[in-house]
Coordinates of C-alpha atoms and ligand atoms in Angstrom, one line a residue:
Chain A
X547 CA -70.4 130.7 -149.0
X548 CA -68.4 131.7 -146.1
X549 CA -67.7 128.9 -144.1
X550 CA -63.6 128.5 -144.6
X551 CA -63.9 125.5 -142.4
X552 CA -66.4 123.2 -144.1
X553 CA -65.2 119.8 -141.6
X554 CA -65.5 119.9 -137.8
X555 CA -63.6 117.5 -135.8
X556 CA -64.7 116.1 -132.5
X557 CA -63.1 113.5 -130.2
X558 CA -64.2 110.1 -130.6
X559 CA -66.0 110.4 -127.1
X560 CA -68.7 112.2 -129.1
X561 CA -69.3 114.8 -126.4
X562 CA -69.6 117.9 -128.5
X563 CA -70.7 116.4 -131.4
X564 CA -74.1 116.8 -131.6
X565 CA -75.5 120.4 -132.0
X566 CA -78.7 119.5 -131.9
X567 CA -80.7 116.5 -130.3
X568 CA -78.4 113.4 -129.6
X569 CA -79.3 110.3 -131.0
X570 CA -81.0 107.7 -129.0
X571 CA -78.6 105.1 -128.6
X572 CA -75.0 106.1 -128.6
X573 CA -73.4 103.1 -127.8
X574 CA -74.7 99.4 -128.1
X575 CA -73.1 96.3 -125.7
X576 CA -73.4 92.9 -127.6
X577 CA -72.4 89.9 -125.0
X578 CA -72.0 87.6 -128.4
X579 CA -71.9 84.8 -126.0
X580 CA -71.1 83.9 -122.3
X581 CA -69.0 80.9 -122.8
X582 CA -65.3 81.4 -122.5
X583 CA -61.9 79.2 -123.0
X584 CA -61.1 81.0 -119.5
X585 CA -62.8 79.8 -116.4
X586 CA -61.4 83.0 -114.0
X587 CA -61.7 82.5 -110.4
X588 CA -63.4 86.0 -109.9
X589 CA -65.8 86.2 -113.7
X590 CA -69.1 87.0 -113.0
X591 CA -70.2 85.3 -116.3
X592 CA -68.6 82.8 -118.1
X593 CA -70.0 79.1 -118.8
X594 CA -67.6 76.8 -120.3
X595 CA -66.7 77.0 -123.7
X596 CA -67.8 73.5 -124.8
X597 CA -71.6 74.6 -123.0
X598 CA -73.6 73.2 -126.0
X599 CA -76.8 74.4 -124.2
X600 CA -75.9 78.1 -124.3
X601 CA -74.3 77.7 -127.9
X602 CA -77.7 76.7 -129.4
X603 CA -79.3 79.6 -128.0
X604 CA -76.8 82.0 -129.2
X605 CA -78.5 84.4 -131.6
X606 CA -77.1 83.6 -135.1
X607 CA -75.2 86.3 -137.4
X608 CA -77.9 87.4 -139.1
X609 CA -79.7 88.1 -135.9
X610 CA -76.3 90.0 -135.1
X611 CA -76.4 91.6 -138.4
X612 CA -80.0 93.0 -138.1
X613 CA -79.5 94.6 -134.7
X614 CA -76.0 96.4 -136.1
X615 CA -78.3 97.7 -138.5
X616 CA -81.1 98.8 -136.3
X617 CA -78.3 100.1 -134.2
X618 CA -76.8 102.2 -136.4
X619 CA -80.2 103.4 -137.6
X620 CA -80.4 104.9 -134.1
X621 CA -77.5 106.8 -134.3
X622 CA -75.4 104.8 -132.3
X623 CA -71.9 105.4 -132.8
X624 CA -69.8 102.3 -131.1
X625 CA -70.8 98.9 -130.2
X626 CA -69.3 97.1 -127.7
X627 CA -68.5 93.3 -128.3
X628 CA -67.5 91.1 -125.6
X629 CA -68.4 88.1 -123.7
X630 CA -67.6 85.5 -122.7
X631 CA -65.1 85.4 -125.2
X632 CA -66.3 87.0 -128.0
X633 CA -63.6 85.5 -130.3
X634 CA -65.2 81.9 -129.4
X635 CA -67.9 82.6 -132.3
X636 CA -66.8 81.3 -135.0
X637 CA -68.9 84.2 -137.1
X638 CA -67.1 86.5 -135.2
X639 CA -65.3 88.4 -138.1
X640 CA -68.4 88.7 -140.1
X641 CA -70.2 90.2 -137.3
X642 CA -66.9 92.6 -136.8
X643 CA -66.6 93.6 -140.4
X644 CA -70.5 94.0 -140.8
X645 CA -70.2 96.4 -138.0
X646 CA -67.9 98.9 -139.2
X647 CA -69.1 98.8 -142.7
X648 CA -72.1 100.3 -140.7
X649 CA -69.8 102.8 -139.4
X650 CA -69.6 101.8 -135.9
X651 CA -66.4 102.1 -133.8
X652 CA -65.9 98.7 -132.1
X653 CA -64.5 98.1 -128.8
X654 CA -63.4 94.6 -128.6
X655 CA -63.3 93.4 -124.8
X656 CA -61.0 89.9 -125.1
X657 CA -58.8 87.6 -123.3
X658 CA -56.1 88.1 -127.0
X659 CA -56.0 83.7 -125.9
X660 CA -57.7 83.2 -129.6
X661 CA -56.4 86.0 -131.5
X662 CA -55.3 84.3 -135.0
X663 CA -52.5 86.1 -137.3
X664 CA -55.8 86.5 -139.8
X665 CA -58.0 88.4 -137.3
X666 CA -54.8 90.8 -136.0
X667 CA -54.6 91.5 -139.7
X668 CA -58.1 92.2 -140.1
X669 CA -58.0 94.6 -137.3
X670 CA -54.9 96.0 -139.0
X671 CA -56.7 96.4 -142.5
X672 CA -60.0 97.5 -141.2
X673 CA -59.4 99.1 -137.8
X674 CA -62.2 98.9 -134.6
X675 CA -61.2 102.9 -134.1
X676 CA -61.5 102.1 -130.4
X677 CA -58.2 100.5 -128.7
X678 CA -59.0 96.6 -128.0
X679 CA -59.4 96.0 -124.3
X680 CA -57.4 93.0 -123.2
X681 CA -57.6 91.4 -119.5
X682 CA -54.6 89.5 -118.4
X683 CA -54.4 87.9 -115.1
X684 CA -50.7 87.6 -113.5
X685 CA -47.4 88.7 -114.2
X686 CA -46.4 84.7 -114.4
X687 CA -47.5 81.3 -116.2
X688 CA -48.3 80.1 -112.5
X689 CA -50.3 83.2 -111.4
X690 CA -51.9 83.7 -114.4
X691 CA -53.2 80.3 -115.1
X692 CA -54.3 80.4 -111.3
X693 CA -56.6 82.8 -112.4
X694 CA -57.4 81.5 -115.6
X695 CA -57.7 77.7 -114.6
X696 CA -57.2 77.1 -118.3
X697 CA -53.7 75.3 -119.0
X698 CA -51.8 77.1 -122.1
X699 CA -54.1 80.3 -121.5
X700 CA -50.8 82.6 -120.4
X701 CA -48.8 81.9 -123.5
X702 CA -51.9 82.1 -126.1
X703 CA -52.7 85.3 -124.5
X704 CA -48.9 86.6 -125.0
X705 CA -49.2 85.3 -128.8
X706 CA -52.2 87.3 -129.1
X707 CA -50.5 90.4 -127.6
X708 CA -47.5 89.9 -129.6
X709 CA -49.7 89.7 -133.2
X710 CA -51.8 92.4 -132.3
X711 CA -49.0 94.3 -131.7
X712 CA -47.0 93.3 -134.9
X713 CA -49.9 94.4 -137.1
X714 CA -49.9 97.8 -134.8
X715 CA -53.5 97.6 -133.8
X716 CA -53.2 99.6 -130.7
X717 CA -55.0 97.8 -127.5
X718 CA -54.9 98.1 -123.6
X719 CA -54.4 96.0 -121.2
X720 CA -56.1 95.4 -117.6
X721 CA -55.3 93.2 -114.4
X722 CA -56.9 92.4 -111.8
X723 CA -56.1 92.1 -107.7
X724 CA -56.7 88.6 -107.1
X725 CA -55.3 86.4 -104.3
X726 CA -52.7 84.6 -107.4
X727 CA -51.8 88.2 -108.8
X728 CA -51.4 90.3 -105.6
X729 CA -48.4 92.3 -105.3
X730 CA -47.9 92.2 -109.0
X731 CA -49.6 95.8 -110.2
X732 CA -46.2 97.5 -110.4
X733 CA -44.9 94.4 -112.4
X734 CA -48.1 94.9 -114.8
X735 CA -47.5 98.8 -115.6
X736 CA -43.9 98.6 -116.1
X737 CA -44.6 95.3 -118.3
X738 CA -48.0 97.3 -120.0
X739 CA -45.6 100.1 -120.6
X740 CA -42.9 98.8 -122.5
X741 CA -45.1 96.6 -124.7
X742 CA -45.5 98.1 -128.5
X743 CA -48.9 98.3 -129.7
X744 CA -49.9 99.7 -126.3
X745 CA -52.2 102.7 -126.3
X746 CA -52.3 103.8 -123.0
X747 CA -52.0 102.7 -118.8
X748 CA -53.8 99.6 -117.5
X749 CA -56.4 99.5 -115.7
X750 CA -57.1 97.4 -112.5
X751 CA -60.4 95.5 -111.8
X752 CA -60.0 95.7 -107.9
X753 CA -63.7 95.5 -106.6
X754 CA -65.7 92.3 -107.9
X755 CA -69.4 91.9 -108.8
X756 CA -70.9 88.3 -107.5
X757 CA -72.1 86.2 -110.6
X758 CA -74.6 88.0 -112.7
X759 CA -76.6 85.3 -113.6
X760 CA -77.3 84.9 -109.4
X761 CA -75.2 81.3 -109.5
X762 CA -74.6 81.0 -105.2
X763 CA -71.7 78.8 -105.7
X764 CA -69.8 80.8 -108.5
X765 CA -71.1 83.8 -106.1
X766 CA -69.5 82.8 -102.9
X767 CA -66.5 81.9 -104.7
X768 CA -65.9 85.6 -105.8
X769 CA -67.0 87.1 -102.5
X770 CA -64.1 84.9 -101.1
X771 CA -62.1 86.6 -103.5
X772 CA -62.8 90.2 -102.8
X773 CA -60.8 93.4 -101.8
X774 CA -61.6 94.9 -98.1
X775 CA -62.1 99.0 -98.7
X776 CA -59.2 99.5 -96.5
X777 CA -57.1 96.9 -99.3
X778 CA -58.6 99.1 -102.3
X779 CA -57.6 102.4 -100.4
X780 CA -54.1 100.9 -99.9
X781 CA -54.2 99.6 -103.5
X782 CA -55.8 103.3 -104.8
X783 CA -52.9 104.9 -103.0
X784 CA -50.0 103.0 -104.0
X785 CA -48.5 106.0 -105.8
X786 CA -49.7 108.9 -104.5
X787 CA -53.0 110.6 -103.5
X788 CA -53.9 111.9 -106.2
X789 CA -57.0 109.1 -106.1
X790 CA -58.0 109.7 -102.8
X791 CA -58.2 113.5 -103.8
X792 CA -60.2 112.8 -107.3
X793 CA -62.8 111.2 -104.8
X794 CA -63.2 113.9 -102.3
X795 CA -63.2 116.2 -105.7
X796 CA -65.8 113.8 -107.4
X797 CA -68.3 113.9 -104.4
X798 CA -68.6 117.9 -104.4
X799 CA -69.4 117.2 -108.0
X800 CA -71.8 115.0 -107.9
X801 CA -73.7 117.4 -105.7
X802 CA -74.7 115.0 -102.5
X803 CA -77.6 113.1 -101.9
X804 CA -79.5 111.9 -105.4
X805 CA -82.6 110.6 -103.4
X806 CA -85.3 107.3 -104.3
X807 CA -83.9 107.3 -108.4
X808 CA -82.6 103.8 -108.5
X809 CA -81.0 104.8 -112.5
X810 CA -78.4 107.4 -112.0
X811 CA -75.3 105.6 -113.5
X812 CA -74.2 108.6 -116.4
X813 CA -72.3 106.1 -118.5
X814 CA -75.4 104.3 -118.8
X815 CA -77.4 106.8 -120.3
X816 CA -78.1 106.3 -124.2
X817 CA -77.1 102.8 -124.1
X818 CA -78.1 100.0 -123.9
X819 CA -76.6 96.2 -123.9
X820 CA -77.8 92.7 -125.3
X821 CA -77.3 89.2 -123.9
X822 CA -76.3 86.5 -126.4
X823 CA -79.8 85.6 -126.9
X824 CA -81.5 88.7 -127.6
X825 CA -82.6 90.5 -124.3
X826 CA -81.9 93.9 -124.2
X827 CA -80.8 94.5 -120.6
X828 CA -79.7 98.4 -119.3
X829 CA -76.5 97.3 -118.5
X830 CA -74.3 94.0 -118.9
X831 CA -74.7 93.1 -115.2
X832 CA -78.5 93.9 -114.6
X833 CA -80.3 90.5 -115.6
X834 CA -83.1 91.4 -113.2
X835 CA -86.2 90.4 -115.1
X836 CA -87.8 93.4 -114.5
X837 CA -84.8 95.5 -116.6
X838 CA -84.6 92.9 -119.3
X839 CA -86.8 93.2 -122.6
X840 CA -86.9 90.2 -124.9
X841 CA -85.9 91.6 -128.5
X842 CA -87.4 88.8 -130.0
X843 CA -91.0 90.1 -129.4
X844 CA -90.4 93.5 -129.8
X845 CA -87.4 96.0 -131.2
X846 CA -84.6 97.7 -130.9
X847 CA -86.0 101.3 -131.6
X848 CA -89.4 100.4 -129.2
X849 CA -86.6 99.1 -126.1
X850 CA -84.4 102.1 -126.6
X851 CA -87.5 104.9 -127.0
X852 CA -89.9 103.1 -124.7
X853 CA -88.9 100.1 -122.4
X854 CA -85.1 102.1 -120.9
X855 CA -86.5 105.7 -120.5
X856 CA -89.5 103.7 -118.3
X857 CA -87.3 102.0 -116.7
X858 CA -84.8 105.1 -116.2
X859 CA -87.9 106.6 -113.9
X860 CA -88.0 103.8 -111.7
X861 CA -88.2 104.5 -107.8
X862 CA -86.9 102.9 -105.0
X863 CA -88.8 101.2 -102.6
X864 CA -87.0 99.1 -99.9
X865 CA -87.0 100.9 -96.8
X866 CA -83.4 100.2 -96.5
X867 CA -82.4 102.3 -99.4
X868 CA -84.7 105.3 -98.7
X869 CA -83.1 105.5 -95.1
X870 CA -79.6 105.0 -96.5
X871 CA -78.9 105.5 -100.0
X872 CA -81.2 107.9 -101.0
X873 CA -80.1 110.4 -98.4
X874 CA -76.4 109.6 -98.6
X875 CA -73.7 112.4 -99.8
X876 CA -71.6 109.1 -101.0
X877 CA -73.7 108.3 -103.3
X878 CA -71.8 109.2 -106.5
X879 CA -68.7 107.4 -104.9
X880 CA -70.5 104.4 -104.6
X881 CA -70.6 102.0 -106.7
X882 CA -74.2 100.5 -105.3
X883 CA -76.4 100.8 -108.2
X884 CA -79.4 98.4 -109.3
X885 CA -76.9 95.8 -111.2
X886 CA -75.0 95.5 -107.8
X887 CA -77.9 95.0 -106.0
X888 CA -79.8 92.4 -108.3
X889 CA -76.3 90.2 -108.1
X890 CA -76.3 90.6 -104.2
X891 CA -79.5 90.7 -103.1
X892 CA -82.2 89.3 -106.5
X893 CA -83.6 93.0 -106.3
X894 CA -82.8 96.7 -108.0
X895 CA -82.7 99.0 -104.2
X896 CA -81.0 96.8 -102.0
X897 CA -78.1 98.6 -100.3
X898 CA -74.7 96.3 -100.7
X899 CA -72.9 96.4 -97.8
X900 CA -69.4 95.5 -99.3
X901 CA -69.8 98.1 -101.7
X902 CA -70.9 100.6 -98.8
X903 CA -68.1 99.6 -97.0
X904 CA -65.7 100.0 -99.6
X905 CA -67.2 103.6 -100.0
X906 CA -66.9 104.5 -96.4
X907 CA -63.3 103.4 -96.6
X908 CA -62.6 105.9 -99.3
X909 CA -64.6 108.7 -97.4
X910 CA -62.5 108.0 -94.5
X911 CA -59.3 108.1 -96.8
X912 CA -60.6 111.8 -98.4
X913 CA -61.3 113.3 -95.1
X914 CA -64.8 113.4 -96.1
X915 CA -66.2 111.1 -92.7
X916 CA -64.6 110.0 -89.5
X917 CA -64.1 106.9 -88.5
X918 CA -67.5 104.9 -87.5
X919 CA -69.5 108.0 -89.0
X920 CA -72.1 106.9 -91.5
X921 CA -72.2 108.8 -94.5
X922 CA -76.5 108.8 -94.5
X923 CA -76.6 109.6 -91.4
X924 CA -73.7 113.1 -91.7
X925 CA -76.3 116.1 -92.0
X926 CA -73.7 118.2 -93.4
X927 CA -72.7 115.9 -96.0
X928 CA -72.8 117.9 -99.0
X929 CA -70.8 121.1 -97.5
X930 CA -67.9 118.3 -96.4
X931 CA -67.8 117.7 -99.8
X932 CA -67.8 121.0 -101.5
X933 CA -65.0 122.0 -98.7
X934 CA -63.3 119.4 -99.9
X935 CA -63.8 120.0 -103.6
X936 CA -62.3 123.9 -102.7
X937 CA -59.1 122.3 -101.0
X938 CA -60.6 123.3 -97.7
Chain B
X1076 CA -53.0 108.1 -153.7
X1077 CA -52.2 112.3 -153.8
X1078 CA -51.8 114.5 -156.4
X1079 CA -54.0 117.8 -157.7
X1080 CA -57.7 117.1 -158.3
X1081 CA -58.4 118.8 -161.7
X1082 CA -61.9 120.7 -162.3
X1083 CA -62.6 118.0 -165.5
X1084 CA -62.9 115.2 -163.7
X1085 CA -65.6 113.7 -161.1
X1086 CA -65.2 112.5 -158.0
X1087 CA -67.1 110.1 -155.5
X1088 CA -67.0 109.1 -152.3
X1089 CA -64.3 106.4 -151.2
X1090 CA -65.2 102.7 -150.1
X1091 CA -62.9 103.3 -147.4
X1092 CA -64.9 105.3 -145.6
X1093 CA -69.1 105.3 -144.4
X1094 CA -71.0 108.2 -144.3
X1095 CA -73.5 108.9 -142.2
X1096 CA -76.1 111.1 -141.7
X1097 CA -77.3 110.9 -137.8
X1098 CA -79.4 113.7 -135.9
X1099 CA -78.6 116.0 -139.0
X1100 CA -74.9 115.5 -139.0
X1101 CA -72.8 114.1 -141.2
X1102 CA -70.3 112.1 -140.0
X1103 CA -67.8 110.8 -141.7
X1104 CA -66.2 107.0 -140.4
X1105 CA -63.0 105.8 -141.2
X1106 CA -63.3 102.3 -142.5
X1107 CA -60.0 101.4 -143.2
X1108 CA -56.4 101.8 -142.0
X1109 CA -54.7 104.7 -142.8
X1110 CA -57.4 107.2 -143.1
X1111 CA -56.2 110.6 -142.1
X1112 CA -55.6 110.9 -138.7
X1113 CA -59.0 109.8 -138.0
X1114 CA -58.8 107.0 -135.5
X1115 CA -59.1 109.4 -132.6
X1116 CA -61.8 111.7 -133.7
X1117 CA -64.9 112.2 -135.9
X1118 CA -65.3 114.2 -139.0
X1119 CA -68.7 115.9 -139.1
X1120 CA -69.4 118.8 -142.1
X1121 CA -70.9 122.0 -141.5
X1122 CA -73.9 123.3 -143.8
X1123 CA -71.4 124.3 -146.4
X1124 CA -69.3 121.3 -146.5
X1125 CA -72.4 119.0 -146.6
X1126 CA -73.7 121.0 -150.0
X1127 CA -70.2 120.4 -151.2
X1128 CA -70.2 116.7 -150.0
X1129 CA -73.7 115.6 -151.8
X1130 CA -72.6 116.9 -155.1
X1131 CA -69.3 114.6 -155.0
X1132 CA -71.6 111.5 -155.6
X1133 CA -69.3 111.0 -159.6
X1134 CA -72.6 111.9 -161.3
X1135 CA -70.7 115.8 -162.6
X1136 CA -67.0 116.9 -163.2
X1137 CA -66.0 119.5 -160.2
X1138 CA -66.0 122.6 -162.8
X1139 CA -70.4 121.5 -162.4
X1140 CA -70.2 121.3 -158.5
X1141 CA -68.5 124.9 -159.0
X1142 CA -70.7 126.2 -161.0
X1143 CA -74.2 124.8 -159.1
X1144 CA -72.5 126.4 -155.8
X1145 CA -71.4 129.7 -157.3
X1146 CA -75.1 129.9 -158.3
X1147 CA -76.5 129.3 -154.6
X1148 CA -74.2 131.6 -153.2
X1149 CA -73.4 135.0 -153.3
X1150 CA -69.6 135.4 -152.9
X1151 CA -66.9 137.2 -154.4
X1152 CA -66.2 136.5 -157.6
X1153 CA -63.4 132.9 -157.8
X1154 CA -64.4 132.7 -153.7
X1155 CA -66.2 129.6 -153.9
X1156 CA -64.1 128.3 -156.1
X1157 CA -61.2 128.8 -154.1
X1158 CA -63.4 127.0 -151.1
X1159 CA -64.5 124.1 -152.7
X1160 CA -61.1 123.2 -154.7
X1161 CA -59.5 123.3 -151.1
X1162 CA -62.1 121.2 -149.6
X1163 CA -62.0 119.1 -152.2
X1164 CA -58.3 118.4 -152.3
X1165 CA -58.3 118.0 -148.7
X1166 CA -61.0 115.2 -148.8
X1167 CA -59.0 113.6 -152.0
X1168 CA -55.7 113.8 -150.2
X1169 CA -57.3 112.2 -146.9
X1170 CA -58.5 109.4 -149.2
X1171 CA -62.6 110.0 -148.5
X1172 CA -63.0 110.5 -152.0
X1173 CA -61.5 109.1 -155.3
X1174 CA -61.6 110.1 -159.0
X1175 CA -64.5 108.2 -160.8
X1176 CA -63.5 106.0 -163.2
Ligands
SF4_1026 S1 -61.4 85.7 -119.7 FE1 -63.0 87.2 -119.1 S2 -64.9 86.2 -119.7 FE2 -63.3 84.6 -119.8 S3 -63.5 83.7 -117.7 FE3 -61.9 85.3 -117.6 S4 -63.0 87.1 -116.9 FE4 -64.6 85.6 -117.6
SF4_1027 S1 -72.2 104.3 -99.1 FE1 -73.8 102.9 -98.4 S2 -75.5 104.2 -97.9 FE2 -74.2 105.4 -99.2 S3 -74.9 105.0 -101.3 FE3 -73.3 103.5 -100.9 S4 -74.4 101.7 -100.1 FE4 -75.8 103.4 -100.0

């Protein structure tokens, strides 16, 4: 007996842990349902919360209960549960609990609108390990609830805040640049940062995916919504460069052009995520039917070992993408990926041109492309970037 | 809930935490507040502290678990004694493991 040490303590982000083989599934999304109290202008999900239609096909807790299980059998470590609002299921605190007496870290994605003084103390008594992530839209009742277009939603969502925050469960918040909110990001990290329970900076959703579910209405509404690139660059710079230097730095990384492999989204990798009916999909967004596998006729295990890794493999074929983005030194930059395309276009390898103009914009902004260059057609692409990347 | 774990008694592992055993490690999950310092990282055991951890399952007093180790592994003499009471205590004093009643 040697070993002094006999524990070995990782971070939470489970890089490093595994000296061996990593297990299958390292982290499970669970959409518990799409409905939501919140009808946000710019939500690329939500159906009303009174949707009876989409209630009754909700999976059930046991259903829940069973895939935790199966989950956790994989060696999945944290599950995501979100929504919708999640805290609309009125079985959400048994799924919750039955889920970390699993073991699994949970990260709670909410609008805090529902958050009872009995579920803040819950999350006091048994903690999600993970800070709960909570979007709030606008500094003001009028902005927020411009967003929102739910009546009452900006005070329940400051109750929430404030009993989360009174039973010390740590949780982060996140805004968005919307037409009622812009202007206010300064407002929101001075607010975010004086609030107790707060575990760290907000984020900003900025650049908006078109509904995921392909609804043209709800779809043409968010486009109306969006962000030019030159309005994210703006937006990315508003306190320095250091942004617009992480990108040129990130390119060099990613090491150029990642040719016709549609799946090359690292966070992705190892997990997985499940509508509120039981079809495992590759990521939340990516409801193309050709990505989605119905857990109902098969399993967990068989979706995660089988369906993802063949689906990992697939190529692209639209001409479009082999002449752009499989050649293009942007690539890791971009945020074009399959999801993108299937809420755009209805297919996996469609290139998105808001998205590719959003990236050019940052190109431009990192020094990486001159103005009306495109970034496929640059031959020396990847030495741009690895100049860059050396401060050069 | 500190104090000195004694060799007489037995101990087992706490319902506030879930062990479990993925890809060969052991990892040990928090499951209620006030565990350690645990809410930002993961507690795996090496080889040693995982023959240590199976025998805390209240079944022997620690003076067995002692004795067993001492018998699988050739230190010097009070060495693994010296390791597992430390390990031991630490778990006890981090609340993974409590005194069988
Ligand atoms: S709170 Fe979230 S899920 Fe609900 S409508 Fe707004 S963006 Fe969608
Ligand atoms: S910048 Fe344009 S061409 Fe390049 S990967 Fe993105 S969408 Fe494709």
């Amino acid at each position: 007996m040697t070993a002094k040490s006999f524990v070995r303590k990782v971070p939470s982000g489970m890089s490093g842990l595994w000296r061996a083989t990593a297990p299958k599934l390292a982290r499970l999304d669970i959409e518990l349902t799409e409905r939501c109290n919140c009808a946000c202008l710019h939500c690329s999900v939500a159906r009303p919360a009174g949707d009876a239609e989409a209630k009754a096909r909700e999976w059930p807790t046991e259903r829940w209960q069973t895939l935790l299980g199966e989950a956790a059998g994989l060696g999945c470590l944290v599950v995501r549960l979100t929504g919708g609002e999640p805290l609309l299921r009125s079985d959400f605190e048994a799924i919750y609990l039955h889920a970390r007496k699993l073991g699994l870290r949970v990260m709670l994605f909410t609008n805090a609108t529902l958050v009872t003084p009995r579920l803040a103390r819950l999350l006091r008594d048994v903690p999600p390990l993970e800070a709960v992530e909570i979007s709030i839209y606008g500094m003001t009742r009028e902005s927020c609830e411009a967003v929102t277009r739910a009546p009452g939603s900006f005070a329940a969502a400051r109750r929430g805040l404030g009993l989360l925050a009174e039973n010390g469960v740590p949780f982060v918040v996140k805004g968005a640049v919307l037409p009622p909110t812009r202007g206010q990001a300064d407002e929101f990290e001075a607010w975010a940062a004086g609030l107790s329970g707060n575990a760290g900076p907000p984020a900003f959703a900025v650049l908006f995916d078109l509904h995921s579910r392909r609804d043209a209405a709800r779809s043409a509404g968010i486009a109306g919504l969006r962000s030019g690139g030159d309005e994210f660059v703006r937006f990315s710079r508003r306190h320095g460069d250091e942004a617009v230097g992480e990108w040129g730095e990130f390119c060099g990384r990613a090491g150029g052009a990642r040719g016709d492999r549609l799946f090359i989204c690292l966070p992705a990798a190892a997990s997985a995520s499940v509508d509120p009916y039981g079809r495992l999909q590759y990521c939340l967004g990516l409801r193309h039917p050709a990505a989605v596998y119905d857990l109902a006729a098969g399993s967990l295990r068989e979706a995660v070992t089988e369906f993802l890794p063949r689906l990992r493999e697939t190529r692209a074929a639209d001409p479009a993408y082999l002449e752009r983005c499989a050649r293009c030194f942007l690539r890791g930059l971009c945020a074009q990926c399959p999801a993108k395309s299937w809420a755009e276009h209805g297919t996996l390898d469609t290139p998105v041109e808001y998205f590719c103009g959003v990236a050019h914009a940052q190109a431009i902004a990192a020094g990486l492309l001159g103005p009306g260059e495109k970034a496929w057609a640059v031959r020396d692409g990847a030495e741009r970037a690895k100049r860059r990347r050396n401060g050069s | 809930m500190t104090g000195k774990i004694e060799l007489g008694r037995a101990y087992r592992p706490s319902d506030d935490v879930v062990v479990r055993e993925i890809e060969g490690e052991i990892v040990i999950v928090p499951l209620t507040s006030g565990i350690g310092d645990l809410e930002d990282e993961l507690l795996t055991l090496n080889e040693t502290g995982r023959a240590i951890w199976a025998r805390l399952d209240g079944s022997r007093p620690l003076a067995a678990v002692v004795a067993e180790l001492e018998s699988e592994y050739e230190d010097a003499e009070g060495e693994v004694r010296v390791d597992v009471v430390g390990f031991v205590q630490e778990l006890y004093d981090r609340r993974m493991i409590v005194e069988k009643s």
